[in-house]
Amino acid sequence: MAAFLVFFLFVQGANSMIFELGKNPIERRMVINSTGRKWEFTFTTLVTFGASFFASFPLFYSTSFGGAYWVWMLILFSFVLQAVSYEFQNKLGNFLGPKTFQICLIINGIVGPLLIGGAVATFFNGSNFVVEKSNMFSSVQPVISHWANASGGLDVLLDLWAVLFGVAVFFLARILGILYINNNVNDTAIRNRIPRVLLYNTVAFLVTFLTFFIRTLLKDGYAVDPATGTIFMEPYKYFNNLIQMWPLAIILLVGVVLLLFGIGKTIFVKNYTKGIWPAGIGVMLVVLVLFLIVGWNDTAFYPSNVDLQYSLTIRNSSSSETTLRAMAYVSLLIPVIVAYGSYAWWSIDKKKIDRDEIKKSEAY
């Protein structure tokens, strides 16, 4: 779900560039109509991602969503703002004007990826939380986990590396958004702008992401002693995870190649419009590997910067065997869900968006 979520952030990425890709009202409406057909995919995946985490790792859910509530509330608020903006920007009686709601879409396009990226970065850098399972038996305050300060999770914005990764996710969302609009909007003027904007966003993404990724591979990581459950710092932990779980390293390499192929061919081959597909698959593979190396191979996937022993691992934060077994059965439906989503996507995109459609339609 995390991999799908990052891919679907192309909606936010494209929305953040409404005024860069669209230089007049008709062009901007083409961009907004295009993302307006897909925003439900992103929102549904975000909610399902949270629900999946809740069912699989309830202690993580109560710690992060309960302790870092301001971060998640801002993320959810920005997505609600997005939904309202799509619905009301061209409604009769909109005294604020379409541009006001377009700016709200841009806010979601910036805030959403930035904060989601910052939240994910805490898996590698840790957060300021305390876990006291003994509180379960307290009749006065049966709260298991809480934040060690009053920031409600906003202290993530003071972590340079978390902000850097959030910026990387923001530029990645823009790259995917550009590739999606190039594929979905049949307009010569917009497509002529694609190579230039794609190039500088790609450079910005590579600089920010590679800085974070290389630093992560070289830094100490949060390891778990499988015999005792003790958390300790291990030099080059995430690099070691890639080496010891070498199939993940291969998947990571394939994902990077696919992403760069989709970007490069779009920039250098005129009239190539299918870059979203190799790039999107590549992104999902890379995200999948990042999530696996942060939790697999005896690694604490949600470290505590207050006390290492409060850190969450797959073993100490997962649901009961009964719940996990039920989820395993439910996960067998994933191919059906993917097939339905693919059919829905194909049905929506039978005809590319163009100027004639915008002139005839009152949608969005």
mmCIF file of C-alpha atoms in Angstrom:
data_model
loop_
_atom_site.group_PDB
_atom_site.id
_atom_site.type_symbol
_atom_site.label_atom_id
_atom_site.label_comp_id
_atom_site.label_asym_id
_atom_site.label_seq_id
_atom_site.Cartn_x
_atom_site.Cartn_y
_atom_site.Cartn_z
ATOM 1 C CA MET A 1 0.000 0.000 0.000
ATOM 2 C CA ALA A 2 2.897 2.369 0.711
ATOM 3 C CA ALA A 3 4.336 1.680 -2.744
ATOM 4 C CA PHE A 4 0.982 2.335 -4.422
ATOM 5 C CA LEU A 5 0.491 5.473 -2.329
ATOM 6 C CA VAL A 6 3.771 7.032 -3.445
ATOM 7 C CA PHE A 7 2.924 6.249 -7.079
ATOM 8 C CA PHE A 8 -0.516 7.859 -6.751
ATOM 9 C CA LEU A 9 1.096 11.014 -5.386
ATOM 10 C CA PHE A 10 1.387 12.005 -9.047
ATOM 11 C CA VAL A 11 -1.954 13.730 -8.396
ATOM 12 C CA GLN A 12 -0.363 15.997 -5.789
ATOM 13 C CA GLY A 13 2.726 16.467 -7.958
ATOM 14 C CA ALA A 14 0.717 17.598 -10.961
ATOM 15 C CA ASN A 15 -1.474 19.859 -8.822
ATOM 16 C CA SER A 16 1.610 21.605 -7.444
ATOM 17 C CA MET A 17 2.436 22.606 -11.048
ATOM 18 C CA ILE A 18 -0.950 23.858 -12.214
ATOM 19 C CA PHE A 19 0.423 27.291 -13.117
ATOM 20 C CA GLU A 20 3.677 25.906 -14.547
ATOM 21 C CA LEU A 21 2.066 23.412 -16.909
ATOM 22 C CA GLY A 22 -1.009 25.528 -17.660
ATOM 23 C CA LYS A 23 -0.363 29.077 -18.811
ATOM 24 C CA ASN A 24 -3.998 30.034 -19.432
ATOM 25 C CA PRO A 25 -7.388 29.070 -17.936
ATOM 26 C CA ILE A 26 -8.096 26.325 -20.507
ATOM 27 C CA GLU A 27 -4.699 24.668 -20.022
ATOM 28 C CA ARG A 28 -5.053 24.823 -16.253
ATOM 29 C CA ARG A 29 -8.490 23.211 -16.486
ATOM 30 C CA MET A 30 -7.027 20.411 -18.598
ATOM 31 C CA VAL A 31 -4.450 19.708 -15.875
ATOM 32 C CA ILE A 32 -7.052 19.856 -13.106
ATOM 33 C CA ASN A 33 -9.534 17.714 -15.037
ATOM 34 C CA SER A 34 -6.807 15.138 -15.547
ATOM 35 C CA THR A 35 -5.876 14.853 -11.865
ATOM 36 C CA GLY A 36 -9.536 15.215 -10.904
ATOM 37 C CA ARG A 37 -10.211 11.869 -12.511
ATOM 38 C CA LYS A 38 -7.662 10.142 -10.280
ATOM 39 C CA TRP A 39 -7.584 11.902 -6.902
ATOM 40 C CA GLU A 40 -9.854 9.262 -5.343
ATOM 41 C CA PHE A 41 -7.175 6.633 -6.051
ATOM 42 C CA THR A 42 -4.690 8.552 -3.915
ATOM 43 C CA PHE A 43 -7.074 9.319 -1.073
ATOM 44 C CA THR A 44 -8.424 5.763 -0.912
ATOM 45 C CA THR A 45 -4.902 4.349 -0.889
ATOM 46 C CA LEU A 46 -3.866 6.731 1.896
ATOM 47 C CA VAL A 47 -6.803 5.641 4.059
ATOM 48 C CA THR A 48 -6.211 1.957 3.277
ATOM 49 C CA PHE A 49 -2.517 2.362 4.077
ATOM 50 C CA GLY A 50 -3.427 3.728 7.506
ATOM 51 C CA ALA A 51 -6.008 0.996 8.068
ATOM 52 C CA SER A 52 -3.514 -1.701 7.060
ATOM 53 C CA PHE A 53 -0.951 -0.356 9.509
ATOM 54 C CA PHE A 54 -3.588 -0.234 12.226
ATOM 55 C CA ALA A 55 -4.571 -3.866 11.685
ATOM 56 C CA SER A 56 -1.012 -5.167 11.283
ATOM 57 C CA PHE A 57 0.830 -3.036 13.837
ATOM 58 C CA PRO A 58 -1.651 -1.465 16.283
ATOM 59 C CA LEU A 59 1.129 -0.301 18.599
ATOM 60 C CA PHE A 60 2.709 1.666 15.763
ATOM 61 C CA TYR A 61 -0.684 3.104 14.893
ATOM 62 C CA SER A 62 -1.364 4.255 18.450
ATOM 63 C CA THR A 63 2.163 5.638 18.788
ATOM 64 C CA SER A 64 2.499 7.519 15.510
ATOM 65 C CA PHE A 65 -1.092 8.461 14.704
ATOM 66 C CA GLY A 66 -1.800 9.171 18.368
ATOM 67 C CA GLY A 67 1.460 10.852 19.378
ATOM 68 C CA ALA A 68 2.391 12.596 16.116
ATOM 69 C CA TYR A 69 -1.229 13.562 15.531
ATOM 70 C CA TRP A 70 -0.566 17.072 14.230
ATOM 71 C CA VAL A 71 1.507 15.758 11.333
ATOM 72 C CA TRP A 72 -1.178 13.270 10.301
ATOM 73 C CA MET A 73 -3.977 15.789 10.875
ATOM 74 C CA LEU A 74 -2.248 18.280 8.576
ATOM 75 C CA ILE A 75 -1.825 15.570 5.949
ATOM 76 C CA LEU A 76 -5.490 14.584 6.161
ATOM 77 C CA PHE A 77 -6.634 18.219 6.239
ATOM 78 C CA SER A 78 -4.681 18.951 3.053
ATOM 79 C CA PHE A 79 -6.387 15.999 1.342
ATOM 80 C CA VAL A 80 -9.815 17.164 2.501
ATOM 81 C CA LEU A 81 -8.938 20.618 1.158
ATOM 82 C CA GLN A 82 -8.122 18.945 -2.150
ATOM 83 C CA ALA A 83 -11.501 17.200 -2.341
ATOM 84 C CA VAL A 84 -13.375 20.428 -1.552
ATOM 85 C CA SER A 85 -11.356 22.341 -4.141
ATOM 86 C CA TYR A 86 -12.196 19.912 -6.931
ATOM 87 C CA GLU A 87 -15.874 20.063 -6.077
ATOM 88 C CA PHE A 88 -16.436 23.796 -5.645
ATOM 89 C CA GLN A 89 -13.977 25.716 -7.815
ATOM 90 C CA ASN A 90 -16.404 26.013 -10.761
ATOM 91 C CA LYS A 91 -19.686 25.853 -8.863
ATOM 92 C CA LEU A 92 -22.221 28.625 -9.373
ATOM 93 C CA GLY A 93 -22.074 31.030 -6.475
ATOM 94 C CA ASN A 94 -18.357 30.496 -5.831
ATOM 95 C CA PHE A 95 -17.602 34.055 -4.690
ATOM 96 C CA LEU A 96 -13.951 33.150 -3.994
ATOM 97 C CA GLY A 97 -13.251 32.423 -7.648
ATOM 98 C CA PRO A 98 -11.664 29.327 -9.282
ATOM 99 C CA LYS A 99 -8.133 30.571 -8.662
ATOM 100 C CA THR A 100 -8.599 30.409 -4.880
ATOM 101 C CA PHE A 101 -9.397 26.710 -5.038
ATOM 102 C CA GLN A 102 -6.597 26.109 -7.530
ATOM 103 C CA ILE A 103 -4.211 27.578 -4.973
ATOM 104 C CA CYS A 104 -5.694 25.165 -2.414
ATOM 105 C CA LEU A 105 -4.855 22.296 -4.775
ATOM 106 C CA ILE A 106 -1.297 23.587 -4.949
ATOM 107 C CA ILE A 107 -1.143 23.684 -1.136
ATOM 108 C CA ASN A 108 -2.183 20.019 -1.035
ATOM 109 C CA GLY A 109 0.370 19.270 -3.748
ATOM 110 C CA ILE A 110 3.138 20.689 -1.563
ATOM 111 C CA VAL A 111 2.052 19.828 1.985
ATOM 112 C CA GLY A 112 0.888 16.266 1.283
ATOM 113 C CA PRO A 113 4.108 14.797 -0.193
ATOM 114 C CA LEU A 114 6.360 16.892 2.058
ATOM 115 C CA LEU A 115 4.771 15.705 5.320
ATOM 116 C CA ILE A 116 4.293 12.111 4.149
ATOM 117 C CA GLY A 117 7.977 12.010 3.226
ATOM 118 C CA GLY A 118 8.949 13.515 6.572
ATOM 119 C CA ALA A 119 6.844 10.944 8.427
ATOM 120 C CA VAL A 120 8.440 8.060 6.488
ATOM 121 C CA ALA A 121 11.920 9.448 7.179
ATOM 122 C CA THR A 122 11.332 8.907 10.908
ATOM 123 C CA PHE A 123 11.507 5.151 10.194
ATOM 124 C CA PHE A 124 15.205 5.697 9.548
ATOM 125 C CA ASN A 125 15.910 8.592 11.925
ATOM 126 C CA GLY A 126 13.629 7.851 14.881
ATOM 127 C CA SER A 127 10.982 9.860 16.728
ATOM 128 C CA ASN A 128 10.535 11.220 20.240
ATOM 129 C CA PHE A 129 8.061 8.781 21.740
ATOM 130 C CA VAL A 130 7.724 6.670 24.872
ATOM 131 C CA VAL A 131 6.063 3.242 25.061
ATOM 132 C CA GLU A 132 4.963 1.909 28.456
ATOM 133 C CA LYS A 133 2.870 -1.226 28.018
ATOM 134 C CA SER A 134 2.365 -1.487 31.774
ATOM 135 C CA ASN A 135 -0.031 1.473 31.484
ATOM 136 C CA MET A 136 -2.580 -0.901 29.954
ATOM 137 C CA PHE A 137 -3.444 -2.005 33.464
ATOM 138 C CA SER A 138 -3.750 1.519 34.843
ATOM 139 C CA SER A 139 -7.296 2.613 35.592
ATOM 140 C CA VAL A 140 -6.236 6.278 35.736
ATOM 141 C CA GLN A 141 -4.286 6.653 32.466
ATOM 142 C CA PRO A 142 -4.354 3.514 30.304
ATOM 143 C CA VAL A 143 -2.291 5.163 27.537
ATOM 144 C CA ILE A 144 0.469 2.897 26.231
ATOM 145 C CA SER A 145 2.476 5.373 24.185
ATOM 146 C CA HIS A 146 2.837 9.131 24.076
ATOM 147 C CA TRP A 147 5.082 11.794 22.617
ATOM 148 C CA ALA A 148 7.916 12.927 24.852
ATOM 149 C CA ASN A 149 7.267 16.597 24.070
ATOM 150 C CA ALA A 150 4.294 18.803 23.295
ATOM 151 C CA SER A 151 4.972 19.129 19.551
ATOM 152 C CA GLY A 152 2.451 16.486 18.488
ATOM 153 C CA GLY A 153 4.961 15.206 15.955
ATOM 154 C CA LEU A 154 5.747 18.596 14.410
ATOM 155 C CA ASP A 155 9.291 18.261 15.727
ATOM 156 C CA VAL A 156 9.903 16.230 12.560
ATOM 157 C CA LEU A 157 10.139 19.591 10.792
ATOM 158 C CA LEU A 158 13.207 20.363 12.919
ATOM 159 C CA ASP A 159 14.992 17.246 11.666
ATOM 160 C CA LEU A 160 17.081 18.308 8.642
ATOM 161 C CA TRP A 161 17.233 14.781 7.219
ATOM 162 C CA ALA A 162 13.485 14.225 7.577
ATOM 163 C CA VAL A 163 12.802 17.527 5.819
ATOM 164 C CA LEU A 164 15.311 16.609 3.102
ATOM 165 C CA PHE A 165 13.528 13.317 2.464
ATOM 166 C CA GLY A 166 10.178 15.110 2.452
ATOM 167 C CA VAL A 167 11.527 17.483 -0.200
ATOM 168 C CA ALA A 168 12.761 14.469 -2.201
ATOM 169 C CA VAL A 169 9.275 12.898 -2.091
ATOM 170 C CA PHE A 170 7.805 16.263 -3.145
ATOM 171 C CA PHE A 171 10.029 16.412 -6.241
ATOM 172 C CA LEU A 172 9.356 12.740 -6.972
ATOM 173 C CA ALA A 173 5.614 13.444 -6.883
ATOM 174 C CA ARG A 174 6.172 16.308 -9.331
ATOM 175 C CA ILE A 175 8.135 14.030 -11.671
ATOM 176 C CA LEU A 176 5.332 11.466 -11.644
ATOM 177 C CA GLY A 177 2.776 14.250 -12.088
ATOM 178 C CA ILE A 178 4.598 15.611 -15.130
ATOM 179 C CA LEU A 179 4.838 12.152 -16.697
ATOM 180 C CA TYR A 180 1.154 11.497 -15.982
ATOM 181 C CA ILE A 181 -0.007 14.790 -17.527
ATOM 182 C CA ASN A 182 2.221 14.127 -20.548
ATOM 183 C CA ASN A 183 0.416 10.809 -21.008
ATOM 184 C CA ASN A 184 -3.108 11.892 -20.127
ATOM 185 C CA VAL A 185 -3.463 15.357 -21.668
ATOM 186 C CA ASN A 186 -3.378 15.552 -25.448
ATOM 187 C CA ASP A 187 -2.212 19.109 -25.897
ATOM 188 C CA THR A 188 0.815 20.252 -27.895
ATOM 189 C CA ALA A 189 1.453 23.399 -25.847
ATOM 190 C CA ILE A 190 1.535 21.518 -22.535
ATOM 191 C CA ARG A 191 3.607 18.658 -23.925
ATOM 192 C CA ASN A 192 6.174 21.116 -25.296
ATOM 193 C CA ARG A 193 6.805 22.320 -21.726
ATOM 194 C CA ILE A 194 7.266 18.799 -20.348
ATOM 195 C CA PRO A 195 11.005 18.196 -21.092
ATOM 196 C CA ARG A 196 12.150 21.432 -19.449
ATOM 197 C CA VAL A 197 10.130 21.137 -16.249
ATOM 198 C CA LEU A 198 10.845 17.403 -16.017
ATOM 199 C CA LEU A 199 14.590 18.001 -16.276
ATOM 200 C CA TYR A 200 14.940 20.480 -13.414
ATOM 201 C CA ASN A 201 12.606 18.532 -11.153
ATOM 202 C CA THR A 202 14.601 15.361 -11.838
ATOM 203 C CA VAL A 203 17.872 17.085 -10.944
ATOM 204 C CA ALA A 204 16.344 18.403 -7.706
ATOM 205 C CA PHE A 205 14.990 14.944 -6.840
ATOM 206 C CA LEU A 206 18.282 13.165 -7.503
ATOM 207 C CA VAL A 207 20.256 15.644 -5.396
ATOM 208 C CA THR A 208 17.906 15.428 -2.394
ATOM 209 C CA PHE A 209 17.125 11.703 -2.550
ATOM 210 C CA LEU A 210 20.682 10.507 -3.171
ATOM 211 C CA THR A 211 21.960 12.706 -0.335
ATOM 212 C CA PHE A 212 19.451 11.138 2.056
ATOM 213 C CA PHE A 213 19.884 7.595 0.717
ATOM 214 C CA ILE A 214 23.690 7.572 0.770
ATOM 215 C CA ARG A 215 23.730 9.042 4.269
ATOM 216 C CA THR A 216 21.231 6.371 5.374
ATOM 217 C CA LEU A 217 23.366 3.536 4.010
ATOM 218 C CA LEU A 218 26.468 4.888 5.753
ATOM 219 C CA LYS A 219 24.943 5.723 9.130
ATOM 220 C CA ASP A 220 24.363 3.491 12.138
ATOM 221 C CA GLY A 221 21.006 1.708 12.079
ATOM 222 C CA TYR A 222 18.629 0.323 14.691
ATOM 223 C CA ALA A 223 19.227 -3.422 15.032
ATOM 224 C CA VAL A 224 17.375 -5.975 17.151
ATOM 225 C CA ASP A 225 18.823 -8.931 18.978
ATOM 226 C CA PRO A 226 16.383 -11.709 17.963
ATOM 227 C CA ALA A 227 17.123 -13.719 21.124
ATOM 228 C CA THR A 228 16.449 -10.984 23.699
ATOM 229 C CA GLY A 229 14.606 -8.281 21.746
ATOM 230 C CA THR A 230 17.211 -5.708 22.806
ATOM 231 C CA ILE A 231 17.637 -2.741 20.452
ATOM 232 C CA PHE A 232 21.165 -1.564 19.679
ATOM 233 C CA MET A 233 22.971 0.582 17.121
ATOM 234 C CA GLU A 234 24.704 -1.318 14.321
ATOM 235 C CA PRO A 235 27.152 0.396 11.939
ATOM 236 C CA TYR A 236 25.968 0.438 8.308
ATOM 237 C CA LYS A 237 22.788 -1.429 9.279
ATOM 238 C CA TYR A 238 20.712 -0.498 6.226
ATOM 239 C CA PHE A 239 23.619 -1.137 3.867
ATOM 240 C CA ASN A 240 24.105 -4.510 5.535
ATOM 241 C CA ASN A 241 20.403 -5.255 5.060
ATOM 242 C CA LEU A 242 20.736 -4.701 1.328
ATOM 243 C CA ILE A 243 23.812 -6.919 1.139
ATOM 244 C CA GLN A 244 22.395 -9.705 3.295
ATOM 245 C CA MET A 245 19.017 -9.594 1.527
ATOM 246 C CA TRP A 246 20.589 -9.281 -1.922
ATOM 247 C CA PRO A 247 17.357 -9.914 -3.896
ATOM 248 C CA LEU A 248 16.129 -6.583 -2.515
ATOM 249 C CA ALA A 249 19.257 -4.894 -3.856
ATOM 250 C CA ILE A 250 18.471 -6.288 -7.307
ATOM 251 C CA ILE A 251 14.856 -5.097 -7.074
ATOM 252 C CA LEU A 252 16.113 -1.661 -5.988
ATOM 253 C CA LEU A 253 18.464 -1.500 -8.978
ATOM 254 C CA VAL A 254 15.704 -2.540 -11.386
ATOM 255 C CA GLY A 255 13.417 0.115 -9.913
ATOM 256 C CA VAL A 256 16.028 2.847 -10.313
ATOM 257 C CA VAL A 257 16.708 1.828 -13.927
ATOM 258 C CA LEU A 258 12.998 1.859 -14.775
ATOM 259 C CA LEU A 259 12.527 5.286 -13.177
ATOM 260 C CA LEU A 260 15.474 6.804 -15.017
ATOM 261 C CA PHE A 261 14.405 5.131 -18.282
ATOM 262 C CA GLY A 262 10.919 6.642 -18.072
ATOM 263 C CA ILE A 263 12.332 10.077 -17.295
ATOM 264 C CA GLY A 264 15.175 9.976 -19.825
ATOM 265 C CA LYS A 265 13.104 8.759 -22.753
ATOM 266 C CA THR A 266 10.449 11.405 -22.068
ATOM 267 C CA ILE A 267 13.075 14.158 -22.062
ATOM 268 C CA PHE A 268 15.056 13.057 -25.108
ATOM 269 C CA VAL A 269 12.505 11.311 -27.359
ATOM 270 C CA LYS A 270 9.938 13.654 -28.838
ATOM 271 C CA ASN A 271 6.309 12.517 -28.699
ATOM 272 C CA TYR A 272 7.067 9.746 -26.192
ATOM 273 C CA THR A 273 4.172 9.836 -23.722
ATOM 274 C CA LYS A 274 4.325 6.498 -21.874
ATOM 275 C CA GLY A 275 7.055 7.398 -19.380
ATOM 276 C CA ILE A 276 4.647 7.246 -16.440
ATOM 277 C CA TRP A 277 4.476 3.438 -16.684
ATOM 278 C CA PRO A 278 8.154 2.401 -16.410
ATOM 279 C CA ALA A 279 8.803 5.277 -13.994
ATOM 280 C CA GLY A 280 5.734 4.425 -11.884
ATOM 281 C CA ILE A 281 6.644 0.735 -11.649
ATOM 282 C CA GLY A 282 10.222 1.697 -10.792
ATOM 283 C CA VAL A 283 9.061 4.012 -8.010
ATOM 284 C CA MET A 284 6.868 1.302 -6.491
ATOM 285 C CA LEU A 285 9.773 -1.167 -6.504
ATOM 286 C CA VAL A 286 12.134 1.330 -4.839
ATOM 287 C CA VAL A 287 9.573 2.269 -2.166
ATOM 288 C CA LEU A 288 8.865 -1.398 -1.482
ATOM 289 C CA VAL A 289 12.570 -2.068 -0.907
ATOM 290 C CA LEU A 290 12.940 0.963 1.378
ATOM 291 C CA PHE A 291 10.102 -0.262 3.583
ATOM 292 C CA LEU A 292 11.453 -3.801 3.702
ATOM 293 C CA ILE A 293 15.033 -2.888 4.662
ATOM 294 C CA VAL A 294 13.696 -0.725 7.480
ATOM 295 C CA GLY A 295 11.798 -3.610 9.079
ATOM 296 C CA TRP A 296 13.189 -6.923 7.899
ATOM 297 C CA ASN A 297 16.435 -8.594 8.954
ATOM 298 C CA ASP A 298 16.032 -7.836 12.678
ATOM 299 C CA THR A 299 15.636 -4.084 12.302
ATOM 300 C CA ALA A 300 13.567 -1.682 14.422
ATOM 301 C CA PHE A 301 11.208 -0.045 11.919
ATOM 302 C CA TYR A 302 10.116 2.788 14.249
ATOM 303 C CA PRO A 303 13.017 3.825 16.490
ATOM 304 C CA SER A 304 12.613 5.893 19.639
ATOM 305 C CA ASN A 305 15.090 8.712 20.170
ATOM 306 C CA VAL A 306 14.075 8.895 23.839
ATOM 307 C CA ASP A 307 15.129 5.354 24.694
ATOM 308 C CA LEU A 308 16.221 2.722 22.179
ATOM 309 C CA GLN A 309 14.301 0.036 24.053
ATOM 310 C CA TYR A 310 11.019 1.812 23.321
ATOM 311 C CA SER A 311 11.624 1.255 19.602
ATOM 312 C CA LEU A 312 9.052 -0.734 17.658
ATOM 313 C CA THR A 313 9.884 -3.909 15.745
ATOM 314 C CA ILE A 314 7.801 -6.326 13.712
ATOM 315 C CA ARG A 315 7.745 -8.699 16.674
ATOM 316 C CA ASN A 316 6.871 -6.333 19.529
ATOM 317 C CA SER A 317 4.244 -4.224 17.736
ATOM 318 C CA SER A 318 2.290 -6.630 15.543
ATOM 319 C CA SER A 319 -1.273 -7.815 16.000
ATOM 320 C CA SER A 320 -2.349 -11.198 17.297
ATOM 321 C CA GLU A 321 -1.832 -14.281 15.173
ATOM 322 C CA THR A 322 -5.584 -14.461 14.568
ATOM 323 C CA THR A 323 -5.701 -10.937 13.129
ATOM 324 C CA LEU A 324 -2.618 -11.472 11.002
ATOM 325 C CA ARG A 325 -3.993 -14.759 9.696
ATOM 326 C CA ALA A 326 -7.264 -13.046 8.732
ATOM 327 C CA MET A 327 -5.311 -10.281 6.970
ATOM 328 C CA ALA A 328 -3.291 -12.916 5.113
ATOM 329 C CA TYR A 329 -6.509 -14.362 3.738
ATOM 330 C CA VAL A 330 -7.818 -10.913 2.825
ATOM 331 C CA SER A 331 -4.552 -10.095 1.038
ATOM 332 C CA LEU A 332 -5.340 -12.894 -1.421
ATOM 333 C CA LEU A 333 -7.884 -10.442 -2.885
ATOM 334 C CA ILE A 334 -5.138 -7.984 -3.856
ATOM 335 C CA PRO A 335 -4.916 -9.272 -7.474
ATOM 336 C CA VAL A 336 -8.680 -8.762 -7.807
ATOM 337 C CA ILE A 337 -8.403 -5.208 -6.428
ATOM 338 C CA VAL A 338 -5.495 -4.402 -8.756
ATOM 339 C CA ALA A 339 -7.423 -5.814 -11.715
ATOM 340 C CA TYR A 340 -10.494 -3.723 -10.855
ATOM 341 C CA GLY A 341 -8.359 -0.606 -10.382
ATOM 342 C CA SER A 342 -6.668 -1.192 -13.734
ATOM 343 C CA TYR A 343 -10.032 -1.608 -15.450
ATOM 344 C CA ALA A 344 -11.358 1.560 -13.811
ATOM 345 C CA TRP A 345 -8.225 3.451 -14.902
ATOM 346 C CA TRP A 346 -8.580 2.172 -18.471
ATOM 347 C CA SER A 347 -12.261 3.077 -18.579
ATOM 348 C CA ILE A 348 -11.594 6.621 -17.345
ATOM 349 C CA ASP A 349 -8.744 7.165 -19.803
ATOM 350 C CA LYS A 350 -10.343 5.804 -22.968
ATOM 351 C CA LYS A 351 -10.126 9.313 -24.385
ATOM 352 C CA LYS A 352 -7.299 11.709 -23.631
ATOM 353 C CA ILE A 353 -8.194 15.162 -22.327
ATOM 354 C CA ASP A 354 -7.971 17.924 -24.935
ATOM 355 C CA ARG A 355 -9.129 21.497 -25.479
ATOM 356 C CA ASP A 356 -12.367 20.493 -27.205
ATOM 357 C CA GLU A 357 -13.457 18.450 -24.198
ATOM 358 C CA ILE A 358 -12.783 21.357 -21.836
ATOM 359 C CA LYS A 359 -14.733 23.786 -23.992
ATOM 360 C CA LYS A 360 -17.732 21.441 -24.154
ATOM 361 C CA SER A 361 -17.604 20.231 -20.546
ATOM 362 C CA GLU A 362 -18.400 21.974 -17.290
ATOM 363 C CA ALA A 363 -16.561 19.379 -15.181
ATOM 364 C CA TYR A 364 -14.277 20.847 -12.530
#
